[in-house]
Amino acid sequence: MANISANELKREIERVLPQKLGSIFENYSCNLEKLLTPLKWKPIVLLIGNYSSGKSTFINEFLGREIQRTGQAPTDDSFTIITAPEPGETEGDITGNSIVSDDRLPFGVLRRFGEKLLAHLLMKKVDIEHLTEIAIIDTPGMLDSVTEKDRGYDYLGVIGEFAKISDLIVLMFDPHKAGTIKETYQVLRMTLPATTGEDRVAFVMNRVDECESLEDLVRAYGTLCWNLSQMTGRKDIPRIFLTYAKTPDRKIPPGFEVWEKEREELKKTFLEAPRMRLFHMLQEVDKAVRELSLTIKAMDGFKSVFINRLKGFGKAIGISGLLGFLLGDLVMNLAIDYPHDPFLTSLVTGNFSSDKLLWPVIWLLLVLGVGSLYFQKVGFPKLIDSYSRDPDSLVKLESAYEKDLWDRIRSKVSDLIRKKARHQIWIRHKKNLEKTEGFLKVDLQQFYEKVSRF
Ligand SMILES: Nc1nc2c(ncn2[C@@H]2O[C@H](COP(=O)(O)OP(=O)(O)OP(=O)(O)O)[C@@H](O)[C@H]2O)c(=O)[nH]1
Ligand SMILES: [Mg+2]
């Protein structure tokens, strides 16, 4: 029942967002479709961790079938997406090439990692009820002394792309290698912080049955905590699930049975993935709308600079136009003795007639015409060039969070000024900003409340 509501809510977000902010996203060349498309497929659970930590064994146990190969030493060097066949389809395997070419799946981005990765990418469709709601991704174990050249593709990059679209990331360790593997270090230090939220990661120390005693286990747990804090920089210790696979022929050290229920809890979190997907979606929407708001602020800043510059220029042209009007024909008269009776002298001598206005008006129009042409062809392009090179002064960044946002959108703002400046000066930015801020304050908060009620 909860899942039906989760799906309904997901559809509501997908409907409300374009309805309320679709045209605003478009105004600033932001692609709303691109934001939500990767999250349209099933909720995803990603299992990563050092080799032989028991990832595949855990998946098989969760699914109740021997789907994945298991074994000591690095066993599996493929990324395997395990899910149920669509209605009407049968069980079977799908190769990497077909996976990245299928527009219904969110894996098209993986194509850029090249053929070598595609040869290590596989989808297994198995008819298991849990998998109608979620997909599980098993990954090659992390190794110590391995380089991109050895693997043939950018392993950490691939993990990063999977992490972006995953709703739950299970990071598995074992007591023998409690956080000491080099690739694990890189994933925790760089890949995960750049691609996902801390709340989406579940830490697991598996194979704890291999500790000889409780003392041994406490030592391994302490080592893992210490290593994690070194790697993540976090001061608090995240929850770490302590688990092991039960096998009839292996004797569990006394007192270890208490951790059996943690394994069951971990399995339950897999089934939480649809709810986590909703949070994930809201976080993405939240981030995108905040980025949009800051973009709008920058474009509003640009519009103000433009208007000020235009006002200054207008003043200068106005004064020049007036001088042209009053003195243009007088200067002509002094230089080429034509016209014989310029406008100002005709006023002084009392010879004024309306035909004396011809040259002053011509001068006025000439100055205005040349001036506005200069602004369009030289002044405005200069303004565009200088602010597209350095848009920093367009926004006031009030918090570290805003500074991060700005770093992410700065080059997009530059592009927008370079390519769409003329369009941007006609947009009513303040009105758009009111709408995006209103969405963040009202609609998004309502969605968060609804999701937290599940
Ligand atoms: N004692 C013990 N052995 C386990 C446990 N879980 C898995 N194993 C064994 O550890 C070995 C490695 O397990 P896998 O499931 O293949 O590990 P993996 O993390 O998928 O390894 P790679 O695919 O190589 O990264 C296998 O021989 C399993 O039988 C456990 O909880 N306790
Ligand atoms: Mg495996």
Coordinates of C-alpha atoms and ligand atoms in Angstrom, one line a residue:
M1 CA 0.0 0.0 0.0
A2 CA 2.8 2.4 1.0
N3 CA 4.4 1.7 -2.4
I4 CA 1.3 2.6 -4.4
S5 CA 1.2 5.9 -2.5
A6 CA 4.9 6.4 -3.1
N7 CA 4.3 6.0 -6.8
E8 CA 1.4 8.3 -6.7
L9 CA 3.4 10.9 -4.9
K10 CA 6.3 10.4 -7.4
R11 CA 3.9 11.1 -10.3
E12 CA 2.5 14.2 -8.4
I13 CA 6.1 15.6 -8.2
E14 CA 6.6 14.8 -11.9
R15 CA 3.4 16.7 -12.7
V16 CA 3.6 19.7 -10.4
L17 CA 7.1 20.7 -11.0
P18 CA 6.8 21.3 -14.8
Q19 CA 3.4 22.9 -14.3
K20 CA 4.7 25.4 -11.7
L21 CA 8.3 26.0 -12.9
G22 CA 8.5 24.5 -16.4
S23 CA 8.5 27.8 -18.3
I24 CA 10.9 29.4 -15.8
F25 CA 13.4 26.6 -16.2
E26 CA 13.2 27.1 -20.0
N27 CA 13.7 30.8 -19.7
Y28 CA 17.2 30.1 -18.2
S29 CA 18.0 27.3 -20.5
C30 CA 17.8 24.7 -17.7
N31 CA 16.5 21.3 -18.7
L32 CA 13.9 20.0 -16.4
E33 CA 13.5 16.8 -18.4
K34 CA 17.1 16.0 -17.9
L35 CA 16.7 16.4 -14.2
L36 CA 13.9 14.0 -13.7
T37 CA 14.5 11.4 -16.5
P38 CA 17.3 9.5 -14.7
L39 CA 15.0 9.1 -11.7
K40 CA 12.0 7.8 -13.7
W41 CA 13.2 4.2 -13.7
K42 CA 12.9 1.9 -10.7
P43 CA 14.5 2.8 -7.3
I44 CA 18.1 1.4 -7.3
V45 CA 20.2 -0.2 -4.5
L46 CA 23.9 -0.1 -5.3
L47 CA 26.3 -2.5 -3.5
I48 CA 29.9 -1.5 -3.4
G49 CA 32.8 -2.6 -1.2
N50 CA 36.1 -4.4 -1.1
Y51 CA 36.5 -7.7 -3.0
S52 CA 35.2 -10.8 -1.2
S53 CA 33.4 -8.7 1.4
G54 CA 30.3 -10.8 0.6
K55 CA 28.3 -8.5 -1.7
S56 CA 27.1 -11.2 -4.1
T57 CA 26.4 -13.6 -1.3
F58 CA 24.2 -11.1 0.4
I59 CA 22.3 -10.4 -2.8
N60 CA 21.7 -14.1 -3.4
E61 CA 20.5 -14.5 0.1
F62 CA 18.2 -11.4 -0.2
L63 CA 16.7 -12.7 -3.4
G64 CA 16.5 -16.3 -2.3
R65 CA 18.2 -17.6 -5.4
E66 CA 21.8 -18.1 -6.6
I67 CA 21.9 -15.3 -9.1
Q68 CA 25.4 -14.1 -8.6
R69 CA 28.7 -16.0 -8.6
T70 CA 30.5 -16.0 -5.3
G71 CA 33.9 -17.0 -4.1
Q72 CA 37.1 -16.1 -2.3
A73 CA 39.6 -13.7 -3.9
P74 CA 38.3 -11.2 -6.5
T75 CA 35.5 -13.1 -8.2
D76 CA 33.4 -10.9 -10.2
D77 CA 34.7 -8.1 -12.4
S78 CA 31.3 -7.0 -13.8
F79 CA 28.7 -4.5 -12.9
T80 CA 25.5 -6.5 -12.8
I81 CA 22.1 -4.8 -12.7
I82 CA 19.6 -7.3 -11.4
T83 CA 15.9 -6.6 -11.8
A84 CA 12.6 -8.3 -12.8
P85 CA 11.5 -8.6 -16.4
E86 CA 8.8 -6.2 -17.5
P87 CA 5.3 -7.7 -17.8
G88 CA 5.2 -10.0 -20.8
E89 CA 9.0 -10.3 -20.9
T90 CA 10.9 -13.5 -19.9
E91 CA 14.0 -14.0 -17.7
G92 CA 17.3 -13.4 -19.5
D93 CA 20.5 -11.4 -19.7
I94 CA 21.0 -8.1 -21.5
T95 CA 24.5 -7.0 -22.7
G96 CA 26.2 -3.7 -21.9
N97 CA 25.6 -2.3 -25.4
S98 CA 21.9 -2.8 -25.3
I99 CA 21.7 -1.4 -21.7
V100 CA 23.3 1.9 -22.6
S101 CA 21.2 2.2 -25.8
D102 CA 17.9 1.7 -24.2
D103 CA 16.3 5.1 -23.6
R104 CA 13.9 3.7 -21.0
L105 CA 16.8 2.9 -18.8
P106 CA 18.9 5.6 -17.0
F107 CA 22.3 4.2 -18.0
G108 CA 23.0 6.0 -21.3
V109 CA 25.7 8.1 -19.5
L110 CA 27.8 5.0 -19.1
R111 CA 28.5 4.9 -22.8
R112 CA 31.3 7.5 -22.4
F113 CA 33.4 5.1 -20.3
G114 CA 34.0 3.1 -23.5
E115 CA 33.8 -0.4 -24.9
K116 CA 35.8 -1.9 -22.1
L117 CA 33.2 -1.0 -19.5
L118 CA 30.4 -2.2 -21.8
A119 CA 32.0 -5.6 -21.8
H120 CA 31.8 -5.5 -18.0
L121 CA 28.2 -4.4 -17.8
L122 CA 25.3 -6.8 -17.7
M123 CA 21.6 -6.8 -16.8
K124 CA 20.1 -9.9 -15.4
K125 CA 16.3 -10.1 -15.5
V126 CA 15.0 -12.6 -12.9
D127 CA 11.4 -13.2 -12.0
I128 CA 11.5 -12.4 -8.3
E129 CA 8.8 -10.3 -6.6
H130 CA 11.1 -7.9 -4.8
L131 CA 12.7 -6.9 -8.1
T132 CA 9.5 -5.6 -9.6
E133 CA 9.8 -2.6 -7.2
I134 CA 13.6 -2.2 -7.1
A135 CA 16.8 -3.0 -9.0
I136 CA 20.0 -4.1 -7.4
I137 CA 23.4 -3.4 -8.8
D138 CA 26.3 -5.7 -7.8
T139 CA 29.7 -4.3 -8.5
P140 CA 33.3 -5.5 -8.9
G141 CA 35.0 -5.5 -5.6
M142 CA 37.4 -2.7 -4.8
L143 CA 41.0 -3.5 -5.0
D144 CA 44.2 -2.2 -3.5
S145 CA 46.9 -1.8 -6.1
V146 CA 44.9 -1.3 -9.2
T147 CA 45.0 1.5 -11.7
E148 CA 42.6 2.6 -14.4
K149 CA 44.9 1.0 -16.9
D150 CA 44.5 -2.4 -15.2
R151 CA 40.8 -2.2 -15.2
G152 CA 40.6 -0.7 -18.7
Y153 CA 38.0 1.9 -17.7
D154 CA 37.5 4.6 -15.1
Y155 CA 36.1 2.4 -12.2
L156 CA 35.6 5.3 -9.8
G157 CA 33.9 7.4 -12.5
V158 CA 31.5 4.5 -13.2
I159 CA 30.8 4.1 -9.4
G160 CA 30.1 7.8 -9.3
E161 CA 27.6 7.7 -12.1
F162 CA 25.8 4.7 -10.5
A163 CA 25.9 6.5 -7.1
K164 CA 24.1 9.6 -8.6
I165 CA 21.1 7.6 -9.6
S166 CA 21.0 5.2 -6.7
D167 CA 18.7 5.6 -3.8
L168 CA 20.5 3.4 -1.4
I169 CA 24.2 2.7 -1.5
V170 CA 25.5 -0.2 0.6
L171 CA 29.2 0.1 1.3
M172 CA 30.4 -3.3 2.5
F173 CA 33.6 -4.0 4.5
D174 CA 34.9 -7.1 6.2
P175 CA 37.0 -7.5 9.3
H176 CA 40.1 -8.5 7.3
K177 CA 40.2 -5.3 5.3
A178 CA 38.4 -2.9 7.6
G179 CA 38.6 0.2 5.4
T180 CA 42.2 -0.1 4.3
I181 CA 41.7 -0.7 0.6
K182 CA 42.9 2.1 -1.6
E183 CA 39.9 2.2 -3.9
T184 CA 37.6 2.3 -0.9
Y185 CA 39.5 5.3 0.3
Q186 CA 39.1 7.1 -3.0
V187 CA 35.4 6.3 -3.2
L188 CA 34.7 7.6 0.3
R189 CA 36.9 10.6 0.0
M190 CA 36.0 11.8 -3.4
T191 CA 33.4 9.8 -5.4
L192 CA 30.6 9.6 -2.9
P193 CA 30.7 13.2 -1.5
A194 CA 30.6 14.5 -5.1
T195 CA 27.7 12.3 -6.2
T196 CA 25.4 11.5 -3.4
G197 CA 24.1 12.5 0.1
E198 CA 25.4 10.9 3.3
D199 CA 21.9 9.9 4.2
R200 CA 21.8 7.5 1.2
V201 CA 24.8 5.5 2.3
A202 CA 24.6 2.4 4.6
F203 CA 27.8 1.1 6.0
V204 CA 28.1 -2.6 6.6
M205 CA 30.8 -4.7 8.2
N206 CA 30.1 -8.2 6.9
R207 CA 31.6 -11.6 7.7
V208 CA 31.9 -10.7 11.4
D209 CA 31.5 -14.5 12.1
E210 CA 35.1 -14.7 11.1
C211 CA 36.2 -12.8 14.1
E212 CA 37.4 -15.4 16.6
S213 CA 35.9 -13.7 19.7
L214 CA 34.0 -10.7 20.8
E215 CA 37.3 -9.0 21.6
D216 CA 38.4 -9.6 18.1
L217 CA 35.2 -8.1 16.7
V218 CA 35.4 -5.0 18.9
R219 CA 39.0 -4.5 17.6
A220 CA 37.9 -4.8 13.9
Y221 CA 34.9 -2.5 14.5
G222 CA 37.1 0.1 16.2
T223 CA 39.6 0.0 13.3
L224 CA 36.8 0.4 10.8
C225 CA 35.3 3.4 12.7
W226 CA 38.8 5.0 12.9
N227 CA 39.4 4.5 9.2
L228 CA 36.0 5.8 8.3
S229 CA 36.4 8.9 10.3
Q230 CA 39.8 9.5 8.7
M231 CA 38.3 9.0 5.2
T232 CA 35.0 10.9 5.6
G233 CA 36.2 13.7 7.9
R234 CA 33.0 13.1 9.9
K235 CA 33.2 13.5 13.7
D236 CA 30.2 11.3 14.4
I237 CA 30.3 7.6 13.8
P238 CA 27.7 6.5 11.2
R239 CA 25.6 3.5 12.0
I240 CA 27.5 0.4 10.8
F241 CA 25.5 -2.8 10.3
L242 CA 27.4 -5.8 11.6
T243 CA 26.3 -8.9 9.7
Y244 CA 27.3 -12.3 8.6
A245 CA 25.9 -15.0 6.3
K246 CA 24.6 -18.0 8.2
T247 CA 25.9 -21.3 6.8
P248 CA 25.1 -24.7 8.4
D249 CA 28.7 -25.9 8.4
R250 CA 30.2 -22.8 10.1
K251 CA 30.3 -22.4 13.9
I252 CA 29.4 -18.9 15.1
P253 CA 31.4 -17.6 18.1
P254 CA 29.3 -17.5 21.2
G255 CA 27.2 -14.3 21.6
F256 CA 27.3 -13.4 17.9
E257 CA 23.7 -14.4 17.3
V258 CA 22.6 -10.9 18.3
W259 CA 23.8 -9.6 15.0
E260 CA 21.6 -11.9 13.0
K261 CA 18.8 -9.4 13.3
E262 CA 21.0 -6.7 11.8
R263 CA 21.2 -8.7 8.6
E264 CA 17.4 -8.8 8.5
E265 CA 17.3 -5.1 9.1
L266 CA 19.7 -4.5 6.3
K267 CA 17.4 -6.5 4.0
K268 CA 14.5 -4.4 5.1
T269 CA 16.3 -1.2 4.1
F270 CA 16.5 -2.6 0.6
L271 CA 12.7 -2.5 0.5
E272 CA 12.8 1.1 1.7
A273 CA 14.4 2.1 -1.6
P274 CA 11.1 3.3 -3.2
R275 CA 10.6 5.7 -0.2
M276 CA 14.2 6.8 -0.4
R277 CA 13.7 7.4 -4.1
L278 CA 11.1 10.0 -3.2
F279 CA 13.6 11.8 -0.9
H280 CA 16.2 11.5 -3.5
M281 CA 13.9 13.1 -6.1
L282 CA 13.0 15.9 -3.7
Q283 CA 16.7 16.5 -2.9
E284 CA 17.4 16.7 -6.6
V285 CA 14.5 19.1 -7.2
D286 CA 15.5 21.1 -4.2
K287 CA 19.0 21.5 -5.5
A288 CA 17.9 22.3 -9.0
V289 CA 15.4 24.9 -7.9
R290 CA 18.0 26.6 -5.7
E291 CA 20.4 26.6 -8.5
L292 CA 17.7 28.1 -10.7
S293 CA 17.0 30.8 -8.1
L294 CA 20.6 31.8 -8.0
T295 CA 20.8 31.9 -11.8
I296 CA 17.8 34.2 -11.8
K297 CA 19.4 36.4 -9.2
A298 CA 22.5 36.6 -11.4
M299 CA 20.5 37.4 -14.5
D300 CA 18.6 40.1 -12.5
G301 CA 21.9 41.5 -11.5
F302 CA 23.0 41.5 -15.1
K303 CA 19.7 43.2 -16.2
S304 CA 20.3 46.0 -13.5
V305 CA 23.8 46.5 -14.8
F306 CA 22.5 46.7 -18.3
I307 CA 19.8 49.2 -17.3
N308 CA 22.3 51.4 -15.4
R309 CA 24.7 51.3 -18.3
L310 CA 21.8 52.2 -20.7
K311 CA 20.7 55.1 -18.6
G312 CA 24.3 56.5 -18.5
F313 CA 24.6 56.0 -22.2
G314 CA 21.2 57.5 -22.8
K315 CA 22.2 60.6 -20.8
A316 CA 25.4 61.0 -22.8
I317 CA 23.6 60.6 -26.1
G318 CA 20.9 62.9 -25.0
I319 CA 23.4 65.7 -24.2
S320 CA 25.3 65.0 -27.4
G321 CA 22.0 65.1 -29.4
L322 CA 21.1 68.4 -27.8
L323 CA 24.5 69.8 -28.7
G324 CA 24.1 68.5 -32.2
F325 CA 20.6 70.1 -32.4
L326 CA 21.8 73.5 -31.2
L327 CA 25.3 73.7 -32.7
G328 CA 25.4 71.2 -35.6
D329 CA 24.5 73.6 -38.4
L330 CA 26.5 76.4 -36.8
V331 CA 29.7 74.3 -37.0
M332 CA 28.8 73.5 -40.6
N333 CA 28.3 77.1 -41.3
L334 CA 31.8 77.9 -39.9
A335 CA 33.4 75.1 -41.8
I336 CA 31.7 75.1 -45.2
D337 CA 29.6 78.3 -45.0
Y338 CA 26.4 76.3 -45.3
P339 CA 23.6 76.7 -44.3
H340 CA 23.7 80.5 -44.6
D341 CA 21.6 81.3 -41.6
P342 CA 22.0 78.6 -38.9
F343 CA 19.3 77.9 -36.3
L344 CA 20.9 79.7 -33.3
T345 CA 21.8 82.8 -35.3
S346 CA 18.3 82.9 -36.7
L347 CA 16.9 82.9 -33.2
V348 CA 19.3 85.8 -32.1
T349 CA 18.6 87.9 -35.2
G350 CA 14.9 87.2 -35.2
N351 CA 15.0 85.5 -38.6
F352 CA 13.7 82.2 -37.3
S353 CA 11.3 80.2 -39.5
S354 CA 10.4 76.5 -39.3
D355 CA 12.7 75.6 -42.2
K356 CA 15.7 76.6 -40.0
L357 CA 14.9 73.4 -37.9
L358 CA 15.8 71.1 -40.8
W359 CA 19.5 70.8 -40.0
P360 CA 19.2 70.8 -36.2
V361 CA 16.7 67.8 -36.5
I362 CA 19.0 66.0 -38.9
W363 CA 21.9 66.5 -36.4
L364 CA 19.7 65.3 -33.6
L365 CA 18.6 62.2 -35.4
L366 CA 22.2 61.5 -36.6
V367 CA 23.6 61.7 -33.1
L368 CA 20.9 59.6 -31.7
G369 CA 21.2 57.0 -34.5
V370 CA 25.0 56.8 -34.3
G371 CA 24.9 56.7 -30.5
S372 CA 22.4 53.9 -30.3
L373 CA 24.2 51.9 -33.1
Y374 CA 27.4 52.3 -31.1
F375 CA 25.7 51.0 -27.9
Q376 CA 24.3 48.0 -29.8
K377 CA 27.4 47.1 -31.7
V378 CA 30.1 48.1 -29.2
G379 CA 28.8 49.1 -25.7
F380 CA 26.5 46.1 -25.2
P381 CA 28.8 43.5 -26.6
K382 CA 31.5 44.8 -24.3
L383 CA 29.2 44.5 -21.3
I384 CA 28.3 40.9 -22.4
D385 CA 31.9 40.1 -22.8
S386 CA 33.1 41.4 -19.5
Y387 CA 30.2 39.8 -17.4
S388 CA 30.4 36.5 -19.2
R389 CA 34.1 36.3 -18.4
D390 CA 33.6 37.3 -14.8
P391 CA 30.0 37.1 -13.5
D392 CA 31.0 36.9 -9.8
S393 CA 29.9 40.5 -9.1
L394 CA 26.4 39.8 -10.2
V395 CA 25.4 38.0 -7.1
K396 CA 25.9 38.4 -3.4
L397 CA 26.7 35.0 -1.8
E398 CA 25.6 34.9 1.7
S399 CA 26.5 31.4 2.9
A400 CA 28.9 28.7 2.2
Y401 CA 26.0 26.7 0.7
E402 CA 25.4 29.5 -1.8
K403 CA 29.1 29.6 -2.6
D404 CA 28.9 25.9 -3.5
L405 CA 25.8 26.5 -5.6
W406 CA 27.5 29.3 -7.4
D407 CA 30.6 27.2 -8.2
R408 CA 28.3 24.7 -9.8
I409 CA 26.3 27.2 -11.9
R410 CA 28.9 29.8 -12.6
S411 CA 29.9 28.6 -16.1
K412 CA 26.2 28.1 -17.0
V413 CA 25.6 31.7 -16.0
S414 CA 28.5 32.8 -18.2
D415 CA 27.1 30.9 -21.1
L416 CA 23.7 32.3 -20.6
I417 CA 25.1 35.9 -20.7
R418 CA 27.2 35.1 -23.7
K419 CA 24.5 33.4 -25.8
K420 CA 21.2 34.8 -24.5
A421 CA 21.9 38.2 -23.1
R422 CA 19.5 40.0 -25.4
H423 CA 16.7 37.7 -24.4
Q424 CA 17.6 37.9 -20.7
I425 CA 17.1 41.7 -20.5
W426 CA 13.4 41.3 -21.4
I427 CA 12.6 38.7 -18.7
R428 CA 10.9 39.7 -15.5
H429 CA 13.4 38.1 -13.2
K430 CA 12.0 39.3 -9.9
K431 CA 8.6 37.7 -10.7
N432 CA 10.3 34.4 -11.6
L433 CA 12.4 34.6 -8.4
E434 CA 9.2 35.0 -6.4
K435 CA 7.8 31.9 -8.0
T436 CA 10.9 29.7 -7.4
E437 CA 11.3 30.9 -3.8
G438 CA 7.6 30.3 -3.2
F439 CA 7.9 26.8 -4.6
L440 CA 10.8 26.1 -2.2
K441 CA 9.0 27.5 0.8
V442 CA 5.5 26.0 0.2
D443 CA 5.2 23.2 -2.4
L444 CA 8.5 21.5 -1.7
Q445 CA 8.0 21.6 2.1
Q446 CA 4.6 20.0 1.6
F447 CA 6.2 17.3 -0.5
Y448 CA 8.8 16.7 2.2
E449 CA 6.1 16.4 4.8
K450 CA 4.1 14.0 2.7
V451 CA 7.2 11.8 2.1
S452 CA 8.2 11.8 5.8
R453 CA 4.8 10.5 6.6
F454 CA 5.4 7.2 4.8
Ligands
LIG1 N1 32.5 -16.5 6.8 C1 31.8 -15.8 6.0 N2 32.1 -16.0 4.7 C2 31.3 -15.2 3.8 C3 30.3 -14.3 4.3 N3 29.7 -13.8 3.2 C4 30.4 -14.2 2.1 N4 31.3 -15.1 2.5 C5 32.2 -15.9 1.6 O1 33.2 -14.9 1.1 C6 33.5 -15.2 -0.2 C7 33.3 -13.9 -1.0 O2 32.0 -13.7 -1.1 P1 31.3 -12.9 -2.4 O3 29.9 -12.8 -2.1 O4 31.8 -13.5 -3.6 O5 32.0 -11.5 -2.2 P2 32.0 -10.3 -3.1 O6 32.0 -9.1 -2.3 O7 30.8 -10.4 -4.1 O8 33.3 -10.4 -3.9 P3 33.8 -9.8 -5.3 O9 32.6 -10.0 -6.3 O10 35.0 -10.5 -5.7 O11 34.0 -8.3 -5.1 C8 32.7 -16.4 -0.6 O12 33.5 -17.5 -0.5 C9 31.5 -16.4 0.4 O13 31.1 -17.7 0.6 C10 30.1 -14.3 5.7 O14 29.2 -13.5 6.2 N5 30.9 -15.0 6.5
MG2 MG 30.7 -10.4 -6.1

